[in-house]
């Protein structure tokens, strides 16, 4: 029911209905973009597109006429006209061979017609368009002729409507019932076929230049932007439900439900609006066919020299002195009900705001009252950034107090920096006024110029990074359009020379490095031991760096269990944990038996590969001697656990779907993700092996292998299940390591890159794009521009940032980031705000790594929750029975049986130690929250709408993150 009201609200302010329809279908196409992956690359889609072409044509004309009719018809009359649609569907279905409808259905359709006959009135064009949309296919020629005549009569343009709601509903029902096509597929093909046709119409009708500029101008108004987003989202929901209802039930069911929805919409409209007349278009005036401009009088332009007055332009006496039309009178009862409804809505809004504010204060009080010494973040040697933010905050509060005093004293110079500032002593009112005027001169002459220069520099970096992101997205679209992906022979290991034409599998070493991974060790070892590979051609190394003896015993017991099942698996433990993960892998590769293996697959402790992982990755190495690495994609078992995991899923989906895939296809190089990949051991050895010099050993070995000429392949279709951090504390530490390590590596390998023998363009890609743009510039400008310069410009309005920098481009870039995960579109605003919030952590890590400050070489293992997939939960019910266990142990010696029993007893005796978890308070985020909220108050004094909303919501986001109210909440 809400769709009609939303479309009406949008059309009143934005009359370009064709552009609105194009935006709705474009978002619909992105939402169901996953249908690309379901298409068979060997089959042609042209016959299927051809069969859906009539549905698309009828659908577009139907919605276009609906939006056009809403310009001239009020909502109740528009809904009344649509009541004729059920009768039209009945007749069309009868003509298509569905047979005679039942008596109940005929009576329902007749009731709709009777209800509609008393409602036709008044606006010829608007009702004619709506009637053409709902009127019958029983008289197609008459309907088309009426539409042509109406359109010609009104604006002298010849446009013949070819489609009606009846036709496309009947065709949708036919596609679902006979062709077996789902509603999602119909939405996908309908949007795909509609966009070229609508783009042509927008250009042909001259909507294109004006509609885009008007849309950008209107989007700066927040209420319109909210209504527009609702219209786009509601169109997707409406299309899905309407197609689904038509396929599952029938076209007549969909139209009758639409009539009932219309009755509810009319009732709701009269209740909400209190009987007030809705927007009506002017009556059709036939005199403008032949009459020209008949307005009399000489145009007069009045210009006032005082800039406080606006310019008034009077075209003639008619426009200035036309009598005011009297509004329709309302009785006392109607006025009372309208006032009561408005008061009820106002009280409801105030109650909601009060509840939210009280809940936020309660959460803040609860966190601040926690006085445990571990309840706050340890700043350590990274205190420099927090100190700078505190000084900036203190200065901002001082200036804000000064500005508030000036505001109440009437010194409104900050509202317009170009206004006259007092210079003579006669204009100075007091000593405080003199100080304030001095501050204005200091601000304009000495503070604003360097801020402008820094902001321009950051904007240039922002635009460069945006262009890079856009090029990556275009590359991803090209890969999907051309269906480019690495392939191999169906039987890569078939050896005709072998006896019986058998298969010869290469020797593969599988490594699982872990450290104190109590929650996930069992499921990762279980998944790796079930890999589908010849048992005598695979060896599993469990590389345990745990310093907790109880966890060591648990892992040993798990390894022994799989060893008894016949899996070739060994357990390794280092007494001295040097070099973290790199040292662990380096120690394992130094074993003598590794020389017999050709490839090594690496999985972190929370990764669970599918049994066919090796058969989907290792074959790519055959007949490709230059290939050094095959990287698989990550998928996340806990991506929907909380808001934090959902936002991480957006970033990682873009990283794998766009960045890794485009770099792998076009450059044969990308950063190794440290896990879920298969290396050629020869490539590792020639590149120098694992080094312990940074905390990003995976990126280090990838860069060195690239400098030695090895190529990489990324497989987007091969997915390995894992976890993302569920608490903000774990995510913050992970991001610190991921952003400080690359800067360490850049300092260490810059000389090697410059002196290497690879092509110059590869050197430029490594230095300019891989390191500088994506690892250094991105955190620098995002923190400096949105967390420092933007609040600073609120106190220095001479350097104010344009709206497109803080609104349009960030929203567009967030939209691009969400394309690989279309189901995350409802989180676009939280994602944008959270990314700006994380910029302080990434900037601090980048500076620490670049200049070797603070904890740049600190490695903290990311905590896991041990979430299980559906397959894991099913396997729990398939535990071994005592009979199977006795059969397994029948061939075991007495000493091995004794050792196994001891390990089992230790595993059962070791209970999980209760670890007291707490939510922490993060000082830098809290300081920035108060800084941004202070700047928001300052922008409110200057009546800066978009700046105020951005600063307020960004400040609240920093406050929530600083109090650790995002992510996992501890009791």
PDB file of C-alpha atoms in Angstrom, residues 435-654:
ATOM      1  CA  UNK A 435      39.172  39.563  20.335  1.00  0.00           C
ATOM      2  CA  UNK A 436      36.511  37.935  18.139  1.00  0.00           C
ATOM      3  CA  UNK A 437      37.259  40.253  15.212  1.00  0.00           C
ATOM      4  CA  UNK A 438      40.956  39.479  15.615  1.00  0.00           C
ATOM      5  CA  UNK A 439      40.143  35.775  15.475  1.00  0.00           C
ATOM      6  CA  UNK A 440      38.225  36.355  12.236  1.00  0.00           C
ATOM      7  CA  UNK A 441      41.190  38.088  10.624  1.00  0.00           C
ATOM      8  CA  UNK A 442      43.608  35.400  11.850  1.00  0.00           C
ATOM      9  CA  UNK A 443      41.306  32.686  10.552  1.00  0.00           C
ATOM     10  CA  UNK A 444      40.874  34.236   7.116  1.00  0.00           C
ATOM     11  CA  UNK A 445      44.509  35.233   6.480  1.00  0.00           C
ATOM     12  CA  UNK A 446      46.608  32.532   8.164  1.00  0.00           C
ATOM     13  CA  UNK A 447      44.537  29.461   9.050  1.00  0.00           C
ATOM     14  CA  UNK A 448      42.262  29.059   6.037  1.00  0.00           C
ATOM     15  CA  UNK A 449      44.973  29.009   3.280  1.00  0.00           C
ATOM     16  CA  UNK A 450      46.927  25.974   4.596  1.00  0.00           C
ATOM     17  CA  UNK A 451      43.675  24.123   5.325  1.00  0.00           C
ATOM     18  CA  UNK A 452      42.500  24.810   1.764  1.00  0.00           C
ATOM     19  CA  UNK A 453      45.795  23.535   0.361  1.00  0.00           C
ATOM     20  CA  UNK A 454      45.676  20.366   2.479  1.00  0.00           C
ATOM     21  CA  UNK A 455      42.023  19.739   1.624  1.00  0.00           C
ATOM     22  CA  UNK A 456      42.697  20.127  -2.109  1.00  0.00           C
ATOM     23  CA  UNK A 457      45.588  17.690  -1.841  1.00  0.00           C
ATOM     24  CA  UNK A 458      43.404  15.142  -0.029  1.00  0.00           C
ATOM     25  CA  UNK A 459      40.564  15.636  -2.528  1.00  0.00           C
ATOM     26  CA  UNK A 460      42.962  14.908  -5.399  1.00  0.00           C
ATOM     27  CA  UNK A 461      44.076  11.711  -3.638  1.00  0.00           C
ATOM     28  CA  UNK A 462      40.432  10.860  -2.992  1.00  0.00           C
ATOM     29  CA  UNK A 463      39.556  11.256  -6.669  1.00  0.00           C
ATOM     30  CA  UNK A 464      42.564   9.183  -7.785  1.00  0.00           C
ATOM     31  CA  UNK A 465      41.605   6.371  -5.436  1.00  0.00           C
ATOM     32  CA  UNK A 466      37.979   6.601  -6.595  1.00  0.00           C
ATOM     33  CA  UNK A 467      39.062   6.283 -10.226  1.00  0.00           C
ATOM     34  CA  UNK A 468      41.157   3.250  -9.306  1.00  0.00           C
ATOM     35  CA  UNK A 469      38.152   1.677  -7.557  1.00  0.00           C
ATOM     36  CA  UNK A 470      35.939   2.417 -10.569  1.00  0.00           C
ATOM     37  CA  UNK A 471      38.449   0.837 -12.972  1.00  0.00           C
ATOM     38  CA  UNK A 472      38.572  -2.287 -10.809  1.00  0.00           C
ATOM     39  CA  UNK A 473      34.768  -2.543 -10.926  1.00  0.00           C
ATOM     40  CA  UNK A 474      34.754  -2.126 -14.708  1.00  0.00           C
ATOM     41  CA  UNK A 475      37.367  -4.865 -14.953  1.00  0.00           C
ATOM     42  CA  UNK A 476      35.195  -7.133 -12.821  1.00  0.00           C
ATOM     43  CA  UNK A 477      32.172  -6.439 -15.044  1.00  0.00           C
ATOM     44  CA  UNK A 478      34.268  -7.274 -18.098  1.00  0.00           C
ATOM     45  CA  UNK A 479      35.370 -10.576 -16.539  1.00  0.00           C
ATOM     46  CA  UNK A 480      31.763 -11.514 -15.803  1.00  0.00           C
ATOM     47  CA  UNK A 481      30.564 -10.424 -19.223  1.00  0.00           C
ATOM     48  CA  UNK A 482      33.236 -12.413 -21.053  1.00  0.00           C
ATOM     49  CA  UNK A 483      33.042 -15.281 -18.514  1.00  0.00           C
ATOM     50  CA  UNK A 484      36.816 -15.220 -18.070  1.00  0.00           C
ATOM     51  CA  UNK A 485      38.164 -17.690 -15.546  1.00  0.00           C
ATOM     52  CA  UNK A 486      41.110 -20.109 -15.301  1.00  0.00           C
ATOM     53  CA  UNK A 487      40.385 -23.584 -16.678  1.00  0.00           C
ATOM     54  CA  UNK A 488      42.167 -26.940 -16.860  1.00  0.00           C
ATOM     55  CA  UNK A 489      41.686 -30.293 -18.578  1.00  0.00           C
ATOM     56  CA  UNK A 490      38.961 -32.582 -17.270  1.00  0.00           C
ATOM     57  CA  UNK A 491      41.490 -35.353 -16.486  1.00  0.00           C
ATOM     58  CA  UNK A 492      44.758 -33.547 -15.743  1.00  0.00           C
ATOM     59  CA  UNK A 493      46.425 -36.440 -13.904  1.00  0.00           C
ATOM     60  CA  UNK A 494      45.617 -39.203 -16.349  1.00  0.00           C
ATOM     61  CA  UNK A 495      48.805 -41.060 -17.322  1.00  0.00           C
ATOM     62  CA  UNK A 496      48.530 -43.349 -20.354  1.00  0.00           C
ATOM     63  CA  UNK A 497      51.989 -44.762 -19.660  1.00  0.00           C
ATOM     64  CA  UNK A 498      50.913 -46.073 -16.303  1.00  0.00           C
ATOM     65  CA  UNK A 499      49.662 -49.606 -16.020  1.00  0.00           C
ATOM     66  CA  UNK A 500      45.941 -49.789 -16.753  1.00  0.00           C
ATOM     67  CA  UNK A 501      45.804 -46.146 -17.872  1.00  0.00           C
ATOM     68  CA  UNK A 502      45.760 -45.016 -14.257  1.00  0.00           C
ATOM     69  CA  UNK A 503      46.155 -41.607 -12.635  1.00  0.00           C
ATOM     70  CA  UNK A 504      49.344 -40.178 -11.150  1.00  0.00           C
ATOM     71  CA  UNK A 505      48.698 -37.527  -8.508  1.00  0.00           C
ATOM     72  CA  UNK A 506      51.508 -35.147  -7.464  1.00  0.00           C
ATOM     73  CA  UNK A 507      52.830 -35.111  -3.924  1.00  0.00           C
ATOM     74  CA  UNK A 508      51.046 -32.465  -1.833  1.00  0.00           C
ATOM     75  CA  UNK A 509      52.001 -31.203   1.624  1.00  0.00           C
ATOM     76  CA  UNK A 510      49.177 -29.613   3.675  1.00  0.00           C
ATOM     77  CA  UNK A 511      50.130 -27.310   6.571  1.00  0.00           C
ATOM     78  CA  UNK A 512      47.846 -26.062   9.371  1.00  0.00           C
ATOM     79  CA  UNK A 513      49.690 -23.426  11.450  1.00  0.00           C
ATOM     80  CA  UNK A 514      47.946 -22.616  14.737  1.00  0.00           C
ATOM     81  CA  UNK A 515      48.576 -21.034  18.105  1.00  0.00           C
ATOM     82  CA  UNK A 516      46.270 -21.529  21.091  1.00  0.00           C
ATOM     83  CA  UNK A 517      43.312 -22.219  18.783  1.00  0.00           C
ATOM     84  CA  UNK A 518      41.162 -24.074  21.306  1.00  0.00           C
ATOM     85  CA  UNK A 519      37.874 -23.146  19.595  1.00  0.00           C
ATOM     86  CA  UNK A 520      38.649 -24.185  16.012  1.00  0.00           C
ATOM     87  CA  UNK A 521      41.463 -26.750  15.945  1.00  0.00           C
ATOM     88  CA  UNK A 522      39.152 -29.753  15.780  1.00  0.00           C
ATOM     89  CA  UNK A 523      37.033 -28.654  12.833  1.00  0.00           C
ATOM     90  CA  UNK A 524      40.018 -27.475  10.771  1.00  0.00           C
ATOM     91  CA  UNK A 525      41.969 -30.722  11.265  1.00  0.00           C
ATOM     92  CA  UNK A 526      38.816 -32.698  10.494  1.00  0.00           C
ATOM     93  CA  UNK A 527      38.186 -30.801   7.242  1.00  0.00           C
ATOM     94  CA  UNK A 528      41.792 -31.132   6.033  1.00  0.00           C
ATOM     95  CA  UNK A 529      41.944 -34.845   6.829  1.00  0.00           C
ATOM     96  CA  UNK A 530      38.896 -35.415   4.622  1.00  0.00           C
ATOM     97  CA  UNK A 531      40.482 -33.925   1.496  1.00  0.00           C
ATOM     98  CA  UNK A 532      39.873 -36.120  -1.553  1.00  0.00           C
ATOM     99  CA  UNK A 533      43.404 -37.133  -2.574  1.00  0.00           C
ATOM    100  CA  UNK A 534      45.400 -40.343  -2.785  1.00  0.00           C
ATOM    101  CA  UNK A 535      46.451 -41.119   0.799  1.00  0.00           C
ATOM    102  CA  UNK A 536      50.030 -42.016  -0.035  1.00  0.00           C
ATOM    103  CA  UNK A 537      50.440 -38.752  -2.016  1.00  0.00           C
ATOM    104  CA  UNK A 538      49.466 -36.328   0.764  1.00  0.00           C
ATOM    105  CA  UNK A 539      50.931 -35.399   4.155  1.00  0.00           C
ATOM    106  CA  UNK A 540      49.201 -33.189   6.742  1.00  0.00           C
ATOM    107  CA  UNK A 541      51.403 -31.129   9.086  1.00  0.00           C
ATOM    108  CA  UNK A 542      49.747 -29.695  12.188  1.00  0.00           C
ATOM    109  CA  UNK A 543      52.115 -26.872  13.178  1.00  0.00           C
ATOM    110  CA  UNK A 544      51.210 -26.064  16.773  1.00  0.00           C
ATOM    111  CA  UNK A 545      52.783 -23.017  18.398  1.00  0.00           C
ATOM    112  CA  UNK A 546      50.507 -23.120  21.454  1.00  0.00           C
ATOM    113  CA  UNK A 547      52.054 -22.220  24.791  1.00  0.00           C
ATOM    114  CA  UNK A 548      49.101 -23.703  26.697  1.00  0.00           C
ATOM    115  CA  UNK A 549      49.863 -27.342  27.547  1.00  0.00           C
ATOM    116  CA  UNK A 550      46.188 -28.252  27.805  1.00  0.00           C
ATOM    117  CA  UNK A 551      45.588 -27.094  24.226  1.00  0.00           C
ATOM    118  CA  UNK A 552      48.671 -29.002  23.103  1.00  0.00           C
ATOM    119  CA  UNK A 553      47.260 -32.211  24.563  1.00  0.00           C
ATOM    120  CA  UNK A 554      43.906 -31.617  22.860  1.00  0.00           C
ATOM    121  CA  UNK A 555      45.548 -31.144  19.470  1.00  0.00           C
ATOM    122  CA  UNK A 556      47.760 -34.192  19.954  1.00  0.00           C
ATOM    123  CA  UNK A 557      44.693 -36.298  20.729  1.00  0.00           C
ATOM    124  CA  UNK A 558      42.944 -35.052  17.593  1.00  0.00           C
ATOM    125  CA  UNK A 559      45.999 -35.824  15.450  1.00  0.00           C
ATOM    126  CA  UNK A 560      46.284 -39.297  16.961  1.00  0.00           C
ATOM    127  CA  UNK A 561      42.626 -39.982  16.261  1.00  0.00           C
ATOM    128  CA  UNK A 562      42.987 -39.194  12.544  1.00  0.00           C
ATOM    129  CA  UNK A 563      46.282 -41.057  12.365  1.00  0.00           C
ATOM    130  CA  UNK A 564      44.528 -44.187  13.587  1.00  0.00           C
ATOM    131  CA  UNK A 565      42.004 -43.722  10.769  1.00  0.00           C
ATOM    132  CA  UNK A 566      44.788 -44.073   8.229  1.00  0.00           C
ATOM    133  CA  UNK A 567      45.439 -40.393   7.492  1.00  0.00           C
ATOM    134  CA  UNK A 568      49.082 -39.456   6.908  1.00  0.00           C
ATOM    135  CA  UNK A 569      49.298 -36.731   9.556  1.00  0.00           C
ATOM    136  CA  UNK A 570      52.013 -35.555  11.939  1.00  0.00           C
ATOM    137  CA  UNK A 571      52.138 -33.126  14.865  1.00  0.00           C
ATOM    138  CA  UNK A 572      54.937 -30.524  15.225  1.00  0.00           C
ATOM    139  CA  UNK A 573      55.530 -28.179  18.146  1.00  0.00           C
ATOM    140  CA  UNK A 574      58.246 -25.550  18.529  1.00  0.00           C
ATOM    141  CA  UNK A 575      59.670 -24.888  21.949  1.00  0.00           C
ATOM    142  CA  UNK A 576      60.631 -21.311  21.049  1.00  0.00           C
ATOM    143  CA  UNK A 577      58.039 -19.305  19.109  1.00  0.00           C
ATOM    144  CA  UNK A 578      60.217 -16.937  17.064  1.00  0.00           C
ATOM    145  CA  UNK A 579      59.012 -15.182  13.958  1.00  0.00           C
ATOM    146  CA  UNK A 580      55.350 -15.933  14.669  1.00  0.00           C
ATOM    147  CA  UNK A 581      53.588 -17.628  11.735  1.00  0.00           C
ATOM    148  CA  UNK A 582      56.506 -17.071   9.328  1.00  0.00           C
ATOM    149  CA  UNK A 583      58.901 -18.770  11.740  1.00  0.00           C
ATOM    150  CA  UNK A 584      56.477 -21.659  12.178  1.00  0.00           C
ATOM    151  CA  UNK A 585      56.162 -22.244   8.427  1.00  0.00           C
ATOM    152  CA  UNK A 586      59.893 -21.826   7.896  1.00  0.00           C
ATOM    153  CA  UNK A 587      60.649 -24.435  10.544  1.00  0.00           C
ATOM    154  CA  UNK A 588      58.215 -26.900   8.973  1.00  0.00           C
ATOM    155  CA  UNK A 589      59.671 -26.446   5.480  1.00  0.00           C
ATOM    156  CA  UNK A 590      63.164 -27.296   6.787  1.00  0.00           C
ATOM    157  CA  UNK A 591      62.220 -30.956   7.401  1.00  0.00           C
ATOM    158  CA  UNK A 592      64.026 -33.500   5.233  1.00  0.00           C
ATOM    159  CA  UNK A 593      60.882 -35.261   4.016  1.00  0.00           C
ATOM    160  CA  UNK A 594      59.565 -32.008   2.446  1.00  0.00           C
ATOM    161  CA  UNK A 595      61.954 -32.524  -0.491  1.00  0.00           C
ATOM    162  CA  UNK A 596      59.706 -35.312  -1.782  1.00  0.00           C
ATOM    163  CA  UNK A 597      56.725 -32.982  -2.170  1.00  0.00           C
ATOM    164  CA  UNK A 598      55.984 -30.684  -5.108  1.00  0.00           C
ATOM    165  CA  UNK A 599      53.191 -28.472  -3.738  1.00  0.00           C
ATOM    166  CA  UNK A 600      52.171 -27.137  -0.342  1.00  0.00           C
ATOM    167  CA  UNK A 601      48.651 -26.069   0.654  1.00  0.00           C
ATOM    168  CA  UNK A 602      48.252 -23.773   3.671  1.00  0.00           C
ATOM    169  CA  UNK A 603      45.148 -23.394   5.855  1.00  0.00           C
ATOM    170  CA  UNK A 604      44.801 -21.298   8.983  1.00  0.00           C
ATOM    171  CA  UNK A 605      43.215 -22.909  12.017  1.00  0.00           C
ATOM    172  CA  UNK A 606      39.670 -21.643  11.344  1.00  0.00           C
ATOM    173  CA  UNK A 607      39.558 -22.679   7.666  1.00  0.00           C
ATOM    174  CA  UNK A 608      37.501 -25.646   6.522  1.00  0.00           C
ATOM    175  CA  UNK A 609      38.209 -26.628   2.892  1.00  0.00           C
ATOM    176  CA  UNK A 610      35.783 -28.795   0.931  1.00  0.00           C
ATOM    177  CA  UNK A 611      36.942 -32.338   0.094  1.00  0.00           C
ATOM    178  CA  UNK A 612      37.464 -31.416  -3.602  1.00  0.00           C
ATOM    179  CA  UNK A 613      39.738 -28.432  -2.837  1.00  0.00           C
ATOM    180  CA  UNK A 614      42.963 -30.040  -4.096  1.00  0.00           C
ATOM    181  CA  UNK A 615      41.292 -31.426  -7.224  1.00  0.00           C
ATOM    182  CA  UNK A 616      40.088 -27.912  -8.093  1.00  0.00           C
ATOM    183  CA  UNK A 617      43.396 -26.113  -7.470  1.00  0.00           C
ATOM    184  CA  UNK A 618      46.403 -28.399  -8.080  1.00  0.00           C
ATOM    185  CA  UNK A 619      45.465 -29.248 -11.731  1.00  0.00           C
ATOM    186  CA  UNK A 620      46.123 -25.627 -12.717  1.00  0.00           C
ATOM    187  CA  UNK A 621      49.858 -26.211 -12.171  1.00  0.00           C
ATOM    188  CA  UNK A 622      50.064 -28.904 -14.855  1.00  0.00           C
ATOM    189  CA  UNK A 623      51.668 -27.706 -18.116  1.00  0.00           C
ATOM    190  CA  UNK A 624      52.109 -24.262 -16.545  1.00  0.00           C
ATOM    191  CA  UNK A 625      55.689 -24.143 -15.206  1.00  0.00           C
ATOM    192  CA  UNK A 626      55.555 -20.364 -14.551  1.00  0.00           C
ATOM    193  CA  UNK A 627      52.633 -20.689 -12.132  1.00  0.00           C
ATOM    194  CA  UNK A 628      53.693 -20.306  -8.507  1.00  0.00           C
ATOM    195  CA  UNK A 629      50.444 -19.794  -6.554  1.00  0.00           C
ATOM    196  CA  UNK A 630      46.769 -20.718  -6.796  1.00  0.00           C
ATOM    197  CA  UNK A 631      44.602 -18.719  -4.389  1.00  0.00           C
ATOM    198  CA  UNK A 632      41.017 -19.630  -3.433  1.00  0.00           C
ATOM    199  CA  UNK A 633      38.266 -17.370  -2.131  1.00  0.00           C
ATOM    200  CA  UNK A 634      37.108 -17.078   1.465  1.00  0.00           C
ATOM    201  CA  UNK A 635      33.497 -17.453   2.580  1.00  0.00           C
ATOM    202  CA  UNK A 636      32.325 -16.808   6.110  1.00  0.00           C
ATOM    203  CA  UNK A 637      30.222 -19.017   8.314  1.00  0.00           C
ATOM    204  CA  UNK A 638      29.374 -16.174  10.722  1.00  0.00           C
ATOM    205  CA  UNK A 639      28.848 -13.268   8.312  1.00  0.00           C
ATOM    206  CA  UNK A 640      25.303 -12.675   9.648  1.00  0.00           C
ATOM    207  CA  UNK A 641      26.208 -12.955  13.334  1.00  0.00           C
ATOM    208  CA  UNK A 642      26.056  -9.206  14.080  1.00  0.00           C
ATOM    209  CA  UNK A 643      26.434  -5.821  12.398  1.00  0.00           C
ATOM    210  CA  UNK A 644      30.238  -5.927  12.610  1.00  0.00           C
ATOM    211  CA  UNK A 645      30.469  -9.248  10.751  1.00  0.00           C
ATOM    212  CA  UNK A 646      28.066  -7.988   8.079  1.00  0.00           C
ATOM    213  CA  UNK A 647      30.203  -4.908   7.459  1.00  0.00           C
ATOM    214  CA  UNK A 648      33.362  -7.028   7.287  1.00  0.00           C
ATOM    215  CA  UNK A 649      31.676  -9.289   4.763  1.00  0.00           C
ATOM    216  CA  UNK A 650      31.106  -6.278   2.470  1.00  0.00           C
ATOM    217  CA  UNK A 651      34.799  -5.352   2.502  1.00  0.00           C
ATOM    218  CA  UNK A 652      36.081  -8.890   2.034  1.00  0.00           C
ATOM    219  CA  UNK A 653      33.596  -9.687  -0.750  1.00  0.00           C
ATOM    220  CA  UNK A 654      34.833  -6.640  -2.655  1.00  0.00           C
TER     221      UNK A 654
END
